[in-house]
XYZ file of C-alpha atoms in Angstrom:
423
model
C 156.240 142.236 -112.835
C 157.058 143.435 -116.328
C 154.318 143.112 -118.900
C 156.603 141.081 -121.147
C 156.864 138.420 -118.412
C 153.085 138.000 -118.103
C 151.185 135.286 -119.946
C 147.593 136.671 -119.970
C 146.068 133.366 -121.057
C 147.799 131.456 -118.254
C 146.893 134.167 -115.694
C 143.210 133.819 -116.563
C 143.287 130.012 -116.391
C 144.994 130.068 -112.980
C 142.540 132.650 -111.650
C 139.648 130.410 -112.737
C 141.259 127.352 -111.112
C 141.924 129.225 -107.836
C 138.518 130.948 -107.793
C 140.065 134.416 -107.419
C 138.477 137.562 -108.796
C 139.245 139.130 -112.167
C 138.275 142.825 -112.181
C 138.049 145.032 -115.318
C 139.280 148.553 -114.496
C 139.899 151.832 -116.315
C 143.398 152.297 -114.796
C 146.196 150.096 -113.517
C 145.959 151.480 -109.975
C 145.594 148.689 -107.400
C 142.657 150.465 -105.750
C 140.820 151.152 -109.024
C 137.122 150.341 -108.945
C 135.448 147.900 -111.308
C 134.267 149.401 -114.585
C 132.054 148.067 -117.408
C 133.896 146.042 -120.016
C 133.545 148.639 -122.850
C 135.359 151.280 -120.737
C 137.930 148.871 -119.247
C 141.589 149.174 -120.186
C 142.988 146.594 -117.770
C 142.078 143.263 -116.180
C 143.316 143.073 -112.594
C 143.984 139.624 -111.115
C 143.609 139.404 -107.320
C 146.471 137.927 -105.288
C 146.679 136.097 -101.968
C 147.875 139.179 -100.034
C 145.173 141.466 -101.396
C 147.324 143.022 -104.110
C 146.390 143.006 -107.791
C 148.308 142.334 -110.964
C 147.062 144.548 -113.840
C 147.235 143.232 -117.405
C 146.278 145.414 -120.424
C 142.945 144.199 -121.706
C 144.129 144.557 -125.322
C 147.193 142.380 -124.696
C 147.600 139.610 -127.313
C 147.489 136.005 -126.101
C 148.838 132.679 -127.306
C 145.408 131.706 -128.666
C 145.603 131.991 -132.465
C 142.588 132.248 -134.771
C 142.976 132.686 -138.531
C 146.774 133.052 -138.033
C 146.337 136.058 -135.696
C 146.628 136.190 -131.871
C 143.380 136.881 -130.026
C 143.371 139.698 -127.456
C 142.664 139.216 -123.730
C 139.326 141.083 -123.888
C 137.933 138.566 -126.399
C 139.184 135.620 -124.310
C 137.673 137.028 -121.088
C 134.382 137.887 -122.823
C 134.109 134.328 -124.246
C 134.647 132.905 -120.748
C 131.955 135.171 -119.247
C 129.507 133.927 -121.924
C 130.528 130.250 -121.807
C 127.050 129.093 -120.734
C 125.023 130.806 -123.465
C 124.115 129.429 -126.880
C 126.331 130.322 -129.825
C 123.812 132.694 -131.415
C 123.358 134.555 -128.114
C 127.129 134.789 -127.722
C 127.470 136.291 -131.219
C 124.694 138.793 -130.498
C 126.358 139.812 -127.212
C 129.706 140.256 -128.996
C 128.040 142.499 -131.585
C 126.529 144.646 -128.820
C 129.900 144.949 -127.082
C 131.554 146.019 -130.345
C 128.921 148.720 -130.731
C 129.523 149.913 -127.171
C 133.293 149.994 -127.799
C 132.705 152.152 -130.871
C 130.430 154.455 -128.828
C 133.180 155.179 -126.276
C 135.623 155.914 -129.099
C 137.618 152.683 -129.029
C 138.825 151.119 -132.264
C 139.093 147.676 -130.651
C 136.656 144.893 -131.506
C 135.796 141.591 -129.847
C 136.786 138.495 -131.795
C 133.881 136.123 -132.452
C 135.056 132.536 -132.002
C 133.843 129.728 -134.219
C 132.030 127.051 -132.242
C 134.955 124.601 -132.286
C 137.414 127.334 -131.259
C 135.081 128.413 -128.457
C 134.696 124.862 -127.204
C 138.476 124.280 -127.186
C 139.092 127.583 -125.371
C 136.501 126.983 -122.627
C 137.638 123.371 -122.160
C 141.244 124.531 -121.747
C 140.429 127.441 -119.426
C 138.385 125.300 -117.035
C 141.206 122.737 -116.855
C 139.369 119.864 -118.541
C 142.004 119.679 -121.296
C 145.773 120.198 -121.271
C 146.149 120.805 -125.011
C 144.517 122.867 -127.726
C 145.306 123.070 -131.415
C 144.713 126.820 -131.274
C 147.084 127.684 -128.378
C 150.773 128.160 -129.122
C 153.339 126.718 -126.730
C 154.918 129.114 -124.214
C 157.852 131.019 -125.675
C 160.624 130.026 -123.312
C 161.379 128.357 -120.002
C 162.215 131.622 -118.244
C 159.165 133.504 -119.413
C 156.606 130.768 -118.847
C 158.190 129.690 -115.587
C 158.201 133.226 -114.218
C 154.646 133.855 -115.285
C 153.463 130.576 -113.836
C 155.237 131.080 -110.530
C 154.024 134.655 -110.177
C 150.445 133.832 -111.042
C 150.457 130.780 -108.820
C 151.774 132.736 -105.807
C 149.146 135.491 -106.129
C 145.940 133.687 -105.336
C 143.303 134.721 -102.856
C 142.790 131.264 -101.395
C 146.254 131.070 -99.812
C 146.702 127.550 -101.169
C 149.227 126.803 -103.828
C 147.591 127.520 -107.171
C 148.559 125.560 -110.263
C 151.361 126.942 -112.371
C 152.735 125.998 -115.770
C 155.990 124.321 -116.586
C 157.227 125.749 -119.872
C 156.969 123.471 -122.868
C 155.002 120.754 -121.077
C 151.535 122.241 -120.736
C 150.930 120.601 -117.313
C 149.844 122.569 -114.255
C 152.213 122.320 -111.250
C 152.736 123.885 -107.845
C 154.534 127.291 -107.956
C 157.171 126.029 -105.503
C 158.055 123.299 -107.999
C 158.272 125.961 -110.710
C 161.081 127.637 -108.716
C 162.885 124.303 -108.446
C 162.432 123.576 -112.151
C 163.911 126.993 -113.024
C 167.231 125.771 -111.582
C 167.263 122.546 -113.567
C 170.062 121.785 -115.945
C 168.452 121.556 -119.354
C 169.356 118.482 -121.388
C 169.747 118.672 -125.123
C 167.330 117.312 -127.668
C 168.109 114.462 -130.066
C 169.712 116.848 -132.576
C 172.273 118.203 -130.112
C 172.962 114.710 -128.736
C 173.705 113.355 -132.212
C 175.693 116.327 -133.468
C 177.478 117.375 -130.297
C 179.107 120.790 -130.143
C 180.802 120.515 -133.543
C 178.960 120.575 -136.875
C 179.084 117.187 -138.606
C 178.926 116.667 -142.342
C 176.545 113.820 -143.236
C 176.651 114.411 -147.001
C 178.377 111.042 -147.547
C 175.197 109.320 -146.355
C 173.414 110.566 -149.474
C 175.793 108.572 -151.674
C 175.224 105.433 -149.628
C 171.432 105.874 -149.836
C 171.354 106.603 -153.587
C 171.160 102.907 -154.713
C 168.271 102.221 -152.325
C 166.390 105.346 -153.389
C 166.760 104.502 -157.083
C 165.300 101.021 -156.457
C 162.362 102.543 -154.603
C 161.708 105.033 -157.399
C 161.837 102.261 -159.988
C 159.335 100.228 -157.965
C 157.011 103.238 -157.715
C 157.239 103.810 -161.472
C 156.364 100.154 -162.126
C 153.352 100.375 -159.811
C 152.123 103.492 -161.614
C 152.527 101.775 -164.992
C 150.563 98.731 -163.828
C 147.837 100.968 -162.468
C 147.680 102.749 -165.820
C 147.290 99.467 -167.675
C 144.473 98.448 -165.351
C 142.666 101.689 -166.072
C 142.985 102.882 -162.470
C 144.007 106.388 -161.553
C 147.395 106.292 -159.769
C 147.270 107.728 -156.266
C 149.470 110.645 -155.316
C 152.671 109.539 -153.575
C 153.111 110.528 -149.943
C 156.266 112.258 -148.660
C 158.905 110.025 -147.091
C 158.438 111.575 -143.664
C 154.914 112.940 -143.480
C 154.298 115.271 -140.533
C 151.978 113.710 -137.992
C 148.728 115.659 -137.947
C 146.531 116.095 -134.868
C 143.568 113.736 -134.953
C 140.355 115.763 -135.395
C 137.471 115.386 -132.972
C 134.449 113.566 -134.481
C 131.165 115.545 -134.500
C 127.657 114.254 -133.748
C 124.733 116.419 -134.927
C 121.612 116.443 -132.759
C 118.109 117.282 -133.931
C 117.030 120.842 -133.022
C 113.367 119.759 -133.090
C 111.455 120.308 -129.842
C 109.923 116.823 -130.276
C 113.323 115.111 -130.166
C 113.723 112.821 -127.158
C 117.485 113.524 -126.999
C 118.692 117.138 -126.770
C 121.833 118.756 -125.385
C 120.271 118.737 -121.909
C 120.030 114.930 -121.677
C 122.123 113.382 -124.479
C 125.263 113.185 -122.345
C 123.611 111.212 -119.541
C 122.108 108.840 -122.118
C 125.260 108.157 -124.156
C 127.708 108.175 -121.220
C 125.685 106.635 -118.375
C 123.105 104.667 -120.393
C 120.163 106.285 -118.626
C 117.389 108.380 -120.186
C 116.024 111.447 -118.416
C 113.531 113.872 -119.957
C 114.977 116.730 -122.001
C 114.559 120.199 -120.525
C 114.129 123.533 -122.274
C 117.730 124.427 -123.092
C 117.130 127.614 -125.042
C 119.318 129.480 -122.552
C 122.034 126.812 -122.405
C 124.959 125.998 -124.633
C 124.027 124.240 -127.854
C 127.244 122.229 -127.962
C 129.078 119.958 -125.551
C 131.638 117.171 -125.622
C 132.060 113.689 -124.189
C 134.871 111.138 -124.237
C 134.656 107.481 -125.264
C 137.332 104.886 -125.937
C 136.943 103.174 -129.305
C 139.214 100.140 -129.085
C 139.230 99.404 -132.816
C 140.455 102.936 -133.568
C 142.609 103.950 -130.583
C 142.635 101.724 -127.469
C 145.229 103.871 -125.678
C 143.334 107.167 -125.453
C 139.669 108.136 -125.652
C 138.180 110.081 -128.550
C 136.513 113.383 -127.763
C 133.134 113.611 -129.498
C 131.613 117.061 -130.059
C 127.800 117.155 -129.893
C 126.055 120.144 -131.468
C 122.507 121.001 -132.544
C 123.077 123.735 -135.144
C 125.471 124.118 -138.074
C 125.567 127.932 -138.154
C 129.300 128.077 -137.367
C 130.307 125.105 -139.546
C 133.238 125.453 -141.918
C 133.487 123.195 -145.007
C 136.120 120.970 -143.361
C 133.877 120.327 -140.347
C 131.585 118.140 -142.467
C 134.423 115.625 -142.892
C 134.267 115.085 -139.109
C 130.512 114.426 -138.814
C 130.008 110.761 -137.851
C 126.300 110.648 -136.932
C 123.070 112.655 -137.268
C 120.158 112.263 -134.842
C 116.802 112.898 -136.534
C 113.102 112.857 -135.735
C 112.156 112.036 -139.317
C 111.602 115.677 -140.347
C 113.481 116.643 -143.509
C 113.565 120.387 -142.685
C 116.383 119.605 -140.258
C 118.773 119.076 -143.198
C 118.133 122.325 -145.138
C 121.334 123.989 -143.900
C 123.470 120.833 -144.199
C 126.130 120.242 -146.836
C 124.023 117.282 -148.022
C 120.511 118.731 -147.673
C 118.468 115.755 -148.897
C 118.047 112.628 -146.742
C 119.016 110.270 -149.574
C 122.322 112.096 -150.084
C 123.014 112.816 -146.402
C 122.717 109.229 -145.205
C 125.088 107.995 -147.919
C 127.829 109.868 -146.060
C 126.694 109.901 -142.415
C 125.101 107.383 -140.049
C 121.482 108.375 -139.268
C 119.920 107.653 -135.865
C 116.250 107.823 -134.826
C 115.198 107.366 -131.187
C 111.489 107.061 -130.345
C 109.193 105.622 -127.703
C 108.737 101.851 -127.634
C 105.271 100.999 -128.966
C 104.745 104.269 -130.882
C 104.588 104.224 -134.701
C 107.802 105.041 -136.542
C 107.599 108.276 -138.625
C 107.080 107.685 -142.328
C 110.237 109.640 -143.157
C 112.393 107.239 -141.146
C 110.764 104.256 -142.881
C 111.386 105.789 -146.312
C 115.083 106.366 -145.586
C 115.643 102.654 -145.037
C 118.561 100.898 -143.381
C 120.807 103.971 -143.488
C 118.932 105.309 -140.437
C 119.225 103.223 -137.253
C 115.771 102.869 -135.688
C 115.940 102.661 -131.869
C 113.136 102.697 -129.299
C 113.266 103.249 -125.550
C 110.777 102.684 -122.757
C 108.383 105.565 -122.185
C 109.306 107.843 -119.329
C 107.254 107.633 -116.156
C 107.641 109.796 -113.084
C 109.498 107.777 -110.397
C 107.083 109.209 -107.822
C 104.161 107.423 -109.505
C 103.403 104.033 -107.875
C 104.514 101.145 -110.060
C 106.857 103.277 -112.184
C 109.929 101.567 -113.657
C 112.880 103.331 -112.023
C 115.609 100.980 -113.240
C 115.396 101.646 -116.998
C 117.937 98.898 -117.648
C 117.078 98.790 -121.370
C 118.422 102.334 -121.862
C 122.052 101.197 -121.680
C 121.386 98.482 -124.267
C 119.997 101.073 -126.682
C 122.897 103.461 -126.009
C 125.443 100.733 -126.753
C 123.574 99.856 -129.967
C 123.908 103.484 -131.065
C 127.636 103.567 -130.232
C 128.165 100.303 -132.115
C 126.598 101.815 -135.254
C 128.652 105.024 -134.935
C 131.922 103.162 -134.429
C 131.194 100.808 -137.344
C 130.565 103.811 -139.592
C 133.804 105.454 -138.413
C 135.834 102.353 -139.252
C 134.269 102.233 -142.706
C 135.151 105.896 -143.268
C 138.795 105.247 -142.396
C 139.182 106.816 -138.937
C 142.577 105.830 -137.535
C 144.615 106.299 -134.379
C 146.177 109.572 -135.603
C 143.879 110.679 -138.449
C 140.279 111.355 -139.304
C 138.088 110.035 -142.092
C 139.670 109.209 -145.439
C 136.379 108.382 -147.191
C 133.604 110.986 -147.202
């Protein structure tokens, strides 16, 4: 298969889905032995018949970061380190860059921002079919050929998923062959215009009276706003381009005394059941969960990103923060955009979760109604006689927290296809 016909990003995703091996090698020979990543020049994808498909490890992919395509080595390295915390991933990438320089290579590993890394891993493992950072496949022939080839070369012998160009959905490789023979229908432009160019300039003359009335109405509204002493708002374009709705972010407390950490927050907010937090120093410090918010978008769930640290935050990420979990310790906010509690909780919903019957920290009391104060039953080992194993109150507390978050999101202007309008 020619290199131009290979989609490295799709090859890697299909290899992960099929459970086949991906071997870094120094040459493109099919019998080449595995080599450390700094010395590797190719990634070889195992096929069902024992053959391998070599792909240059420096090949660019459709994943775009800062308007530049990311190479296959960086994608593969991010997947290998998907389970580690963001600071450990950055340290490992720095070490790999040093090793690449030692062997005389000018290549470097791209360090993904935490949102980019989350989107990439979610897409590679098949949990998501879209990513704002991945460009669509170039053409039906290229993507179809790459999908069919990659799907037919799996070690399991079963049909591996393949990609239908322009649709982003994984399909059987045999269907990809059938789809390649489809007769392509035209889009709405070709249907309206046909095979001959049509001059619609006369429509402008017909629309001119209506446009002049609209402009006059806008001018009157601006004048009235000026008389009232209000600043006129900027007018929107007639056909604004629909933007992708951003994912809301929930910040967790990094304090070791916090009852909810990345190791147990998902089971609490999704299943309504508290389990003790474990030491997650070696685990990922961000995760995501889905929840349908009927008042914002009843047709599709929102994906919430939960993260403990703000090291990889960009300025625009703060517009997406919808809640902050706290233990009442102000040092948590030192690296935040709003680093004082009084300022922070004017913009973001605060949440404190403590044991039922224990005193509330003084900091939480001082911050007032802007911080939701929730208490849960103390944890007891189910093996202890008389222990409460039902924990039915946990779901009630979890729903109270979601109610506060969703109320805050509505106040901030979250809509079906847009994020917050008030910060």
